[in-house]
Tab-separated table of C-alpha atoms in Angstrom:
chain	number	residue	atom	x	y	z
K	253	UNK	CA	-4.769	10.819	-31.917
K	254	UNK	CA	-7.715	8.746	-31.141
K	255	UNK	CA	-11.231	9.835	-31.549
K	256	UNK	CA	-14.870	8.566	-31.252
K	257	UNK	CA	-17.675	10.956	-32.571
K	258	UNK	CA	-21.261	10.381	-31.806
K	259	UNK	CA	-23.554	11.890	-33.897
K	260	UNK	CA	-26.649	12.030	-32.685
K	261	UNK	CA	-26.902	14.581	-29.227
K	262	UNK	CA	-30.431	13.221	-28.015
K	263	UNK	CA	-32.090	9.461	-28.801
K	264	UNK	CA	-35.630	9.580	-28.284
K	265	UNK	CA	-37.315	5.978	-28.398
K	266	UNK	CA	-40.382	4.253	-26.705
K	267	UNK	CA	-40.491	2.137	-23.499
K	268	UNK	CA	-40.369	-1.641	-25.085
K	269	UNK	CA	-38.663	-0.588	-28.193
K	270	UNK	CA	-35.164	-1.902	-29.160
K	271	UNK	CA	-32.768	1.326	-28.834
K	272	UNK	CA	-29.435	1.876	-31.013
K	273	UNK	CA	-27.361	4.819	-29.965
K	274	UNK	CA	-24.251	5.279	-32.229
K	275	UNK	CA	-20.733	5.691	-32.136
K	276	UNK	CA	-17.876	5.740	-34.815
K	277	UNK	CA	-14.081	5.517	-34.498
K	278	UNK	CA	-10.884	6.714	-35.736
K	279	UNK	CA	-7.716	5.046	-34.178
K	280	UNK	CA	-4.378	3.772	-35.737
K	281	UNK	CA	-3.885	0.221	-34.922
K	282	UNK	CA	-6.250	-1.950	-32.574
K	283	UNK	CA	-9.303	-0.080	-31.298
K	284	UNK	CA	-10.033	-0.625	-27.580
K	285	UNK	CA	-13.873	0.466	-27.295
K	286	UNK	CA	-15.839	1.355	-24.298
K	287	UNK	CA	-19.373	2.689	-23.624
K	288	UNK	CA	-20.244	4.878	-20.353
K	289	UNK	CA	-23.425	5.425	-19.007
K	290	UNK	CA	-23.748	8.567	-16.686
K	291	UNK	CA	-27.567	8.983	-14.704
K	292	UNK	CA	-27.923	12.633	-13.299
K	293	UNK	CA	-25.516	13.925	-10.531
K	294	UNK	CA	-23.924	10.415	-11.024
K	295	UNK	CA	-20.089	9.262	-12.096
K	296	UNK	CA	-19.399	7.638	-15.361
K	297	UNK	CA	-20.394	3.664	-14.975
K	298	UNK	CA	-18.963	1.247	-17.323
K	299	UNK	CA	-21.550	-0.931	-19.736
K	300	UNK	CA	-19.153	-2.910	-21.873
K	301	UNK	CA	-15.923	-2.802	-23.477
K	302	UNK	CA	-14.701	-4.098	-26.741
K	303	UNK	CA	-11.100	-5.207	-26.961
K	304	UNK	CA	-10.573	-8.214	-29.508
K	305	UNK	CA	-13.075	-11.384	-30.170
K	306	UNK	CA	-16.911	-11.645	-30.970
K	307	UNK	CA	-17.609	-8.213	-32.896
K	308	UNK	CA	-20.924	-8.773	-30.530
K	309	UNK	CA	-20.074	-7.729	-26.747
K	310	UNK	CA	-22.493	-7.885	-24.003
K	311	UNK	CA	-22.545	-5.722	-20.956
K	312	UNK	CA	-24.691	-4.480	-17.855
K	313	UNK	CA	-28.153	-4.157	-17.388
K	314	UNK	CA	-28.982	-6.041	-21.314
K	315	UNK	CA	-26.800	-3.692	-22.931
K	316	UNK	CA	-25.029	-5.000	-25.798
K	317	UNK	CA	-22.733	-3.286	-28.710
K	318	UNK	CA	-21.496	-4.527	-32.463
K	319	UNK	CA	-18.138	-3.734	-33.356
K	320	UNK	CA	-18.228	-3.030	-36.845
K	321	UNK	CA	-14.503	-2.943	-38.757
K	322	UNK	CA	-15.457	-2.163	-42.164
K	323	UNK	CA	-17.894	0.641	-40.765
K	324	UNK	CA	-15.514	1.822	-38.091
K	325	UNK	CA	-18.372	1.351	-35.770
K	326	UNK	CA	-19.117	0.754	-32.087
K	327	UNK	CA	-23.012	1.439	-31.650
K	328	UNK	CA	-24.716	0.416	-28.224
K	329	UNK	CA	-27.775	-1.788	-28.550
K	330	UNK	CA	-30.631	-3.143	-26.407
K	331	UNK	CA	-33.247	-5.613	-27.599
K	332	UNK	CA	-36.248	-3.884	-25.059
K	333	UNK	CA	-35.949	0.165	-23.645
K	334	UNK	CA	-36.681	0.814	-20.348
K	335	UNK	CA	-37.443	4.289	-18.828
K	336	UNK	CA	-34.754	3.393	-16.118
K	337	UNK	CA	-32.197	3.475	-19.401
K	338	UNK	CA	-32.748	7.511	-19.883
K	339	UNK	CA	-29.350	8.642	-19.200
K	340	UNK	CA	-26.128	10.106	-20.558
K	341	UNK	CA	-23.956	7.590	-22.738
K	342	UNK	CA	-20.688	8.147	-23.965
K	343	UNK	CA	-18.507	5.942	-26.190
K	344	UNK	CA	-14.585	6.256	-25.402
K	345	UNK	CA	-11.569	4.948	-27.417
K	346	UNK	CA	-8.551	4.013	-25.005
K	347	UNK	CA	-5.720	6.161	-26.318
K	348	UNK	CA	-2.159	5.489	-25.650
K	349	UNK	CA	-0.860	8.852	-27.339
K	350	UNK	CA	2.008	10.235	-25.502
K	351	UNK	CA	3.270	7.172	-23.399
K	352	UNK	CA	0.097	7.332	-21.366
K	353	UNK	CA	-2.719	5.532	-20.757
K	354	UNK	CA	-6.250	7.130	-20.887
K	355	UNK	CA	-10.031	7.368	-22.586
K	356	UNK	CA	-11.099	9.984	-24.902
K	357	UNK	CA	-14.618	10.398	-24.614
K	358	UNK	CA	-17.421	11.220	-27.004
K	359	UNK	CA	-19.452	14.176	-26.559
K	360	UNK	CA	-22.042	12.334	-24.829
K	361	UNK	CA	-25.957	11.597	-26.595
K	362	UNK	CA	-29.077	11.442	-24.318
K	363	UNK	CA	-31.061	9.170	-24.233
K	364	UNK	CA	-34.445	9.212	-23.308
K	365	UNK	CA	-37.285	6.503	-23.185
K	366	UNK	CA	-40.688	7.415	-22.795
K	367	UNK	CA	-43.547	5.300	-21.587
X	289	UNK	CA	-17.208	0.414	-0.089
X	290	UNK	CA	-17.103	3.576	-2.620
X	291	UNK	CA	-14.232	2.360	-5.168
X	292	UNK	CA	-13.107	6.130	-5.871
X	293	UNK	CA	-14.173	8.594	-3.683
X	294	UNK	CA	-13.597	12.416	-4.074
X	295	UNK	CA	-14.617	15.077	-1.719
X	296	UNK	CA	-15.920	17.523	-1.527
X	297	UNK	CA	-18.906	16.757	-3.804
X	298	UNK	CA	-19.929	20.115	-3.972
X	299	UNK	CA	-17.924	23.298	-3.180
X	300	UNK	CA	-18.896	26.909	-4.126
X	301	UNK	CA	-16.362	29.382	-3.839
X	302	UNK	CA	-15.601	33.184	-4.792
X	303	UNK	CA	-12.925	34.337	-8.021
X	304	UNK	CA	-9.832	34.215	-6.702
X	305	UNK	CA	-10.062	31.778	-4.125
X	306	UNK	CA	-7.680	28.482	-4.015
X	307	UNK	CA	-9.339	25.297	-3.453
X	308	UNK	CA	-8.207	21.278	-3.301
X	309	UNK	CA	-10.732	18.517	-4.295
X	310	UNK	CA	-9.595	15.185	-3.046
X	311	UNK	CA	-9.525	11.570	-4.041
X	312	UNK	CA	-8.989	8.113	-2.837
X	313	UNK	CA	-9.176	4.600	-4.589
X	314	UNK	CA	-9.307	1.407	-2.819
X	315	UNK	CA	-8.918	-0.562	-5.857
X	316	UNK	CA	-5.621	-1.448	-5.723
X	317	UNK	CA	-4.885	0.667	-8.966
X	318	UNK	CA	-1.319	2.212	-10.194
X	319	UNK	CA	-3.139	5.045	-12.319
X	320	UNK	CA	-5.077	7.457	-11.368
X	321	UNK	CA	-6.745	10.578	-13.220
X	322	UNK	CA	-8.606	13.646	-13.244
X	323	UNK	CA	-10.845	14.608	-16.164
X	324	UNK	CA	-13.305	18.047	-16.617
X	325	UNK	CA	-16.855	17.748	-17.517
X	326	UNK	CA	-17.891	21.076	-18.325
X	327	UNK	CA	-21.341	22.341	-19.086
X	328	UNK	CA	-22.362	20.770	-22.100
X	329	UNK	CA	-21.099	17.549	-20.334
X	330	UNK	CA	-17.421	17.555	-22.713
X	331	UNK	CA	-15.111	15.377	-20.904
X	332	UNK	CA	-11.499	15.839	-21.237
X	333	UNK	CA	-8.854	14.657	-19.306
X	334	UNK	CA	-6.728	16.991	-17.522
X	335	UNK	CA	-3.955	15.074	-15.664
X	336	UNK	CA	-2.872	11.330	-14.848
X	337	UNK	CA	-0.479	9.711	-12.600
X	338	UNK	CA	0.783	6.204	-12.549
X	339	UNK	CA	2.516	5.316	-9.441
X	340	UNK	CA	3.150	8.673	-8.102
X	341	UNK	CA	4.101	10.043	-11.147
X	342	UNK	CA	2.569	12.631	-13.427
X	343	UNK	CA	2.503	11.376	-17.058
X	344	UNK	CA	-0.091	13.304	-18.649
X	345	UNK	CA	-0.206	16.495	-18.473
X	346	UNK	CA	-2.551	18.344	-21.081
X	347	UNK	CA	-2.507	21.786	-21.802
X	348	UNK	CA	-4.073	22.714	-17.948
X	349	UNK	CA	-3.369	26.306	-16.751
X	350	UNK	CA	-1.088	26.207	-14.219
X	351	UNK	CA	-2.841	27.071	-11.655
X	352	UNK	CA	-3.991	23.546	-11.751
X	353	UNK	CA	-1.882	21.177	-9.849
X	354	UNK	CA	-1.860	17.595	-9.105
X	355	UNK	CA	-0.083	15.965	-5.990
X	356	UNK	CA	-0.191	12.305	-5.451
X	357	UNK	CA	1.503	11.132	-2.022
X	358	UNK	CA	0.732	7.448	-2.657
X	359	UNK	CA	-0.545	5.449	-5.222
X	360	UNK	CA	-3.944	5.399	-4.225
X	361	UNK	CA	-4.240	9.109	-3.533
X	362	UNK	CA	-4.570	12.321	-6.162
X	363	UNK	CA	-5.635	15.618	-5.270
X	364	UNK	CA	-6.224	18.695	-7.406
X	365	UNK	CA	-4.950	22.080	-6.090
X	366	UNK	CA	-6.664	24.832	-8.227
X	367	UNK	CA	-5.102	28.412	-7.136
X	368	UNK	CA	-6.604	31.448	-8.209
X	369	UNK	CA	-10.284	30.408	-9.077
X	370	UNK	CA	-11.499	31.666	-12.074
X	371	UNK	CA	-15.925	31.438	-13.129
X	372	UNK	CA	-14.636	28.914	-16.550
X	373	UNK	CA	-13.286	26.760	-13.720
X	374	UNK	CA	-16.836	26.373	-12.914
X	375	UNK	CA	-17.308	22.424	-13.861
X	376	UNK	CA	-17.618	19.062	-12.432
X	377	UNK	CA	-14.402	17.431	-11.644
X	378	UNK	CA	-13.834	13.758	-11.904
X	379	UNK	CA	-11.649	11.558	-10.676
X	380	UNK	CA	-10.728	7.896	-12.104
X	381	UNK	CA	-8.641	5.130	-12.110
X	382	UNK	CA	-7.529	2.196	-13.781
X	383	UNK	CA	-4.919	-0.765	-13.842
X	384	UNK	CA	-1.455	-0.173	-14.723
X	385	UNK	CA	-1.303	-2.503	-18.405
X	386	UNK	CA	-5.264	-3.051	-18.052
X	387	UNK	CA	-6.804	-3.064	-21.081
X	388	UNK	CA	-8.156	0.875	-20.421
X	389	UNK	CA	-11.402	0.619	-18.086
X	390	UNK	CA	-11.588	3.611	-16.077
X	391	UNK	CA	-13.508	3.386	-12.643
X	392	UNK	CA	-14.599	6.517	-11.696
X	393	UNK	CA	-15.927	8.829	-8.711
X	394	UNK	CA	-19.080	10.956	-8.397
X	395	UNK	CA	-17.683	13.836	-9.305
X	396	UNK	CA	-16.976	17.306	-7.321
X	397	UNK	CA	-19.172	20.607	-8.696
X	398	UNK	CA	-17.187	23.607	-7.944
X	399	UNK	CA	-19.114	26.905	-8.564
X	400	UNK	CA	-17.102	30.267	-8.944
X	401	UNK	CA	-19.236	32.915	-7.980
C-alpha cells in the first residue's frame, strides 16, 4: 500500500521566517502527492498537488513544495510565515490499492507561527 | 455555493442511538467518500462510491452503512452508536479518472454521550 509519514507532529517558526514542514513517501510506481491544509472546525482545503513535471509545484496562498525522487520527499515550503498559516497540514499519497481511487493521509503536523 | 455539504454539522446523541449524517456535491463528481478523523486528527477513509456504487469498503463495523441514491448524494447510516464512534465525519469527492484531488466538506462532530 501507499504511505506518507510526517515526522515532525508540531512546526514552530517565526512570523517572516521561511517555513518547511516535511513529508516522505513510500508508493510502488508513480507517486501522486498532495498537501492539505485544515484551520480549526474547518474541512480539509487543497494547497498543491504533485503529479509529474517541475519537481517544484506551487500552490495557494505562496505555498510551494519540492518533490524530491532520490529522497522520496514531498516537503511543503513558503519563502515568508504568516500567523494566518497556523493550521493543520497533512500530506496524502493518492492510492489506487484495491481497484479504487482514494488519499491516504499523513498524521497531520501543526503548524504554528508566532509573531 | 458550498461544493460538498454535509449536515448535520454537529449532532450529539446517547449509546445506542442510530443516526444518518448527510451529504451533497454539486461538483459534478462520479466519486464520492467518507473518511474518520478521530481525536488525534488520524484520517482514514471508511467508504467510497463511484457512480452509485460502493467500491471501498474498509474494515468499518457494520453498523456503518453507506447509501448513495444518485451520484451526487452519500449518506452514512450509523446504527447502534457506540462513545469510539465519537469523531468528526467527513465527506469528499473527486473526479472519476482525476488525477486524485479530493474536495471535501466541513465535517459532522457526532458526540456519544
Amino acid at each position: 500500500a501507499q504511505s506518507v509519514a510526517q515526522p515532525e507532529d508540531q512546526v514552530n517558526v517565526a512570523e517572516g521566517n521561511p517555513l518547511t514542514v516535511k513529508c516522505t513517501y513510500s508508493v510502488s510506481g508513480n507517486p501522486y502527492l498532495f498537501w492539505y491544509v485544515q484551520y480549526p472546525n474547518r474541512g480539509l482545503q487543497f494547497l498543491l498537488k504533485y503529479i509529474t513535471g517541475d519537481n517544484l509545484v506551487k500552490g495557494s496562498y505562496g505555498f510551494e513544495a519540492e518533490f524530491n525522487k532520490s529522497q522520496t520527499s514531498f516537503h511543503l515550503k513558503k519563502p515568508s510565515a504568516l500567523v494566518s498559516d497556523s493550521a493543520l497540514y497533512f500530506c496524502a499519497v493518492r492510492d489506487m490499492t484495491g481497484g479504487g481511487n482514494k488519499l491516504t493521509f499523513g498524521t497531520g503536523t501543526q503548524l504554528k507561527v508566532e509573531l | 455555493d458550498t461544493a460538498v455539504s454535509q449536515t448535520p454539522k454537529y449532532l450529539v446523541t446517547q449509546m445506542g442511538n442510530d443516526k444518518s449524517i448527510k451529504c451533497e456535491q454539486n461538483l459534478g463528481h462520479d466519486t464520492m467518500y467518507w473518511y474518520k478523523q478521530d481525536s488525534k486528527k488520524f484520517l482514514k477513509i471508511m467508504f467510497s462510491y463511484n457512480n452509485k456504487e460502493l467500491i471501498i469498503n474498509e474494515t468499518v463495523p457494520n453498523r456503518f452503512s453507506p447509501k448513495s441514491p444518485d451520484k451526487a448524494h452519500l449518506n452514512l447510516h450509523i446504527n447502534s452508536l457506540e462513545l469510539g464512534d465519537s469523531a468528526v465525519y467527513f465527506c469528499a469527492s473527486s473526479r472519476d479518472r482525476g488525477t486524485g484531488e479530493l474536495f471535501f466538506g466541513e465535517g459532522s462532530r457526532l458526540t456519544v454521550l
